[in-house]
mmCIF file of C-alpha atoms in Angstrom:
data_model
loop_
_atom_site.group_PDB
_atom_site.id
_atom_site.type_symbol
_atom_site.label_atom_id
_atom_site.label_comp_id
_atom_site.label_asym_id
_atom_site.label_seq_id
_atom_site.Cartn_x
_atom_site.Cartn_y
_atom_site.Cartn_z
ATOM 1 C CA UNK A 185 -20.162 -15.819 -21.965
ATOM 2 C CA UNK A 186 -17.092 -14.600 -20.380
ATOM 3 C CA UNK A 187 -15.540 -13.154 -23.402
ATOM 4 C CA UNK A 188 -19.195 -12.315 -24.616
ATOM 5 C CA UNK A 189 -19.759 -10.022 -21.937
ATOM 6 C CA UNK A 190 -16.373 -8.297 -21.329
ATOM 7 C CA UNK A 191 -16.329 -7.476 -24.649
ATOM 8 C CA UNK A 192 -19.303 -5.428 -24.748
ATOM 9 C CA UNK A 193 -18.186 -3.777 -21.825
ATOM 10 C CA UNK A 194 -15.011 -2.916 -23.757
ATOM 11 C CA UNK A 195 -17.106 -1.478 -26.448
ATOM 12 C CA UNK A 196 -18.661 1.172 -24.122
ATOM 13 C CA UNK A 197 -15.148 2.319 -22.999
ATOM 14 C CA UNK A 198 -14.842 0.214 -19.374
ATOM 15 C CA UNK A 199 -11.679 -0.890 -17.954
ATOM 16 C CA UNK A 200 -12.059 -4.719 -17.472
ATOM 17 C CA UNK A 201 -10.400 -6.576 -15.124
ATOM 18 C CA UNK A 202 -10.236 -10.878 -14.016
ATOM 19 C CA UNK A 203 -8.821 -12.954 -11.914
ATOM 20 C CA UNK A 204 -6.224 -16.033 -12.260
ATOM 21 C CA UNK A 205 -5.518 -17.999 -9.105
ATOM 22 C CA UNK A 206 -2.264 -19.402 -7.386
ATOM 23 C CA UNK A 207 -2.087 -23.105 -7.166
ATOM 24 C CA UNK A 208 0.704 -22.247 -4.116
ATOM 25 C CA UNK A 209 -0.392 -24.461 -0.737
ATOM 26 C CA UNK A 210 -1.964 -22.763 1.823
ATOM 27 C CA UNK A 211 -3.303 -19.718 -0.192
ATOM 28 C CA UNK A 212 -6.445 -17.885 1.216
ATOM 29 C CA UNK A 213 -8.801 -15.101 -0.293
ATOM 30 C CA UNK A 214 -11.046 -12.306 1.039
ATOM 31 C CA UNK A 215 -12.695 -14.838 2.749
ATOM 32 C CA UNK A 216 -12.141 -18.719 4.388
ATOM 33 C CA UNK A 217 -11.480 -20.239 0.346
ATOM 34 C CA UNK A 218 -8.615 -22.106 -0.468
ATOM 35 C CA UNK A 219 -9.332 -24.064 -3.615
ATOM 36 C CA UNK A 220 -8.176 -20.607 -5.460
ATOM 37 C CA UNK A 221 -10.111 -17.360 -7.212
ATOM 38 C CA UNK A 222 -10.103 -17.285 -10.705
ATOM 39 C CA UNK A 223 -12.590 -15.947 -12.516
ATOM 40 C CA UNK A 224 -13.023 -18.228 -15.530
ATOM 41 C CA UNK A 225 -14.211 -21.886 -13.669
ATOM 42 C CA UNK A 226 -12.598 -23.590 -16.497
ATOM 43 C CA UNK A 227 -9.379 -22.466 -15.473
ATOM 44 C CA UNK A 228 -9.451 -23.453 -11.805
ATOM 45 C CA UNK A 229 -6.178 -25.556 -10.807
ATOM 46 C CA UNK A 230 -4.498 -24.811 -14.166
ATOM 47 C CA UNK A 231 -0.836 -23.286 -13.890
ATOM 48 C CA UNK A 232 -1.280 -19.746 -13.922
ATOM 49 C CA UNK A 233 0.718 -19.226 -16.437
ATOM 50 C CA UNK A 234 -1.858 -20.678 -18.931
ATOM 51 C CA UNK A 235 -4.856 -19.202 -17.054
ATOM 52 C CA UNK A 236 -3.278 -15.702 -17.895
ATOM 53 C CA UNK A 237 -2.885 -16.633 -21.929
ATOM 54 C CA UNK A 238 -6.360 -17.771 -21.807
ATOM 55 C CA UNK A 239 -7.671 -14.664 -20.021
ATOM 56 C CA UNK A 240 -5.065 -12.880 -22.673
ATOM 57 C CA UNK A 241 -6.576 -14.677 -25.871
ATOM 58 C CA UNK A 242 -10.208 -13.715 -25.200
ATOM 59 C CA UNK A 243 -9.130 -10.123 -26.047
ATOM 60 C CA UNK A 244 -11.827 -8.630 -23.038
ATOM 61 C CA UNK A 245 -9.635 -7.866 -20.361
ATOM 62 C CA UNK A 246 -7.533 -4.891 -19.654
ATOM 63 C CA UNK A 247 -5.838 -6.308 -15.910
ATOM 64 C CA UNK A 248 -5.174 -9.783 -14.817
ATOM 65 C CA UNK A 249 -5.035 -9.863 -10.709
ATOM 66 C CA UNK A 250 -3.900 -12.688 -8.947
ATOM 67 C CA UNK A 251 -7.688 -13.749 -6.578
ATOM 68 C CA UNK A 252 -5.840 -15.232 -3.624
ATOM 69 C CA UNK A 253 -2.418 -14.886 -1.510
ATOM 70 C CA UNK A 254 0.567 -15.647 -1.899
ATOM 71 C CA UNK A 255 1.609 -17.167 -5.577
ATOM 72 C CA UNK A 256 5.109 -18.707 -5.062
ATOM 73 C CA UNK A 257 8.151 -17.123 -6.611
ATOM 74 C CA UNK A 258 8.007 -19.450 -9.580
ATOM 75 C CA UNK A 259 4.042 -18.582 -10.368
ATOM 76 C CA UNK A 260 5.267 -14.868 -10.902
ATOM 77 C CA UNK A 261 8.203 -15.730 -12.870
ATOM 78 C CA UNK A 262 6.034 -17.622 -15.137
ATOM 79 C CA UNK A 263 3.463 -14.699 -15.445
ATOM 80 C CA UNK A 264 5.992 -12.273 -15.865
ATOM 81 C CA UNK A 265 7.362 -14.523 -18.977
ATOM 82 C CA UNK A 266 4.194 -14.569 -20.924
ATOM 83 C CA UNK A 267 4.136 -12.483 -24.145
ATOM 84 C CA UNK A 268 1.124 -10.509 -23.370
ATOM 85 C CA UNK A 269 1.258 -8.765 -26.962
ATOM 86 C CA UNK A 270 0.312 -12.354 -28.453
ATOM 87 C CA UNK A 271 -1.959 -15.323 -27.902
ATOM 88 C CA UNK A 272 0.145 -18.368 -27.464
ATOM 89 C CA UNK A 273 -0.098 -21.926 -26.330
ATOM 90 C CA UNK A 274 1.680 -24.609 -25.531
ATOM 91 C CA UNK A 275 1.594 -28.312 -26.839
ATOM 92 C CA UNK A 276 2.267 -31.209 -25.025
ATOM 93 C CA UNK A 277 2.850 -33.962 -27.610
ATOM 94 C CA UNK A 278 1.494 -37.822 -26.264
ATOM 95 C CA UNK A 279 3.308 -40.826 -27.211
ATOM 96 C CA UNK A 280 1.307 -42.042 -30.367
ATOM 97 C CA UNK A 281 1.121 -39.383 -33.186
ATOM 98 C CA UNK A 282 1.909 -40.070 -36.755
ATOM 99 C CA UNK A 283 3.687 -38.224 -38.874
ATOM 100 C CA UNK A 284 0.802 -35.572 -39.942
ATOM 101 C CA UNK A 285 0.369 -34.767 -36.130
ATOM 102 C CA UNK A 286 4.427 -34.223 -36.002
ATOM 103 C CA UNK A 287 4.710 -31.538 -38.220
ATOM 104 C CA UNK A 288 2.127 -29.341 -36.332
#
């Protein structure tokens, strides 16, 4: 739905916007909240680097604003470090693959 509806609103010229949230202790929001703001649900307590590719791969959203205060130093680092030009991801490999799975 997300991507559903920011779309359209990209098709009648808006500037879209969405939120990612710190996962930094003791962040607040606009209000008493401190389990984080993000806009997407799904991405609530992910790193925020990932939350940002995610927002990035739907192809909706024009701004990505960080919901709550502060992110820690290493939270914008990792933002800053994502190619927003491209939709990438990363792969965390688990202990019992065969050889088909390796050469993904």
């Amino acid at each position: 739905m997300f991507a559903k509806f920011n779309r359209k609103w990209k098709e009648l010229g808006l500037h879209t916007a969405a939120f990612v949230s710190s996962n930094n202790k003791d962040t607040y929001g606009p209000w008493p909240v401190y389990n984080g703001l993000c806009t997407m649900e799904i991405d609530r307590g992910l790193p925020v680097d990932v939350q940002v590719r995610h927002i990035l791969a739907t192809e909706a959203i024009d701004d990505i604003l960080i919901g709550n205060a502060y992110a820690s130093e290493d939270e914008l680092k990792a933002m800053s470090e994502v190619d927003m030009t491209k939709t990438n991801v990363t792969i965390e490999t688990v202990d019992r693959i065969c050889s088909t799975e390796e050469m993904w």
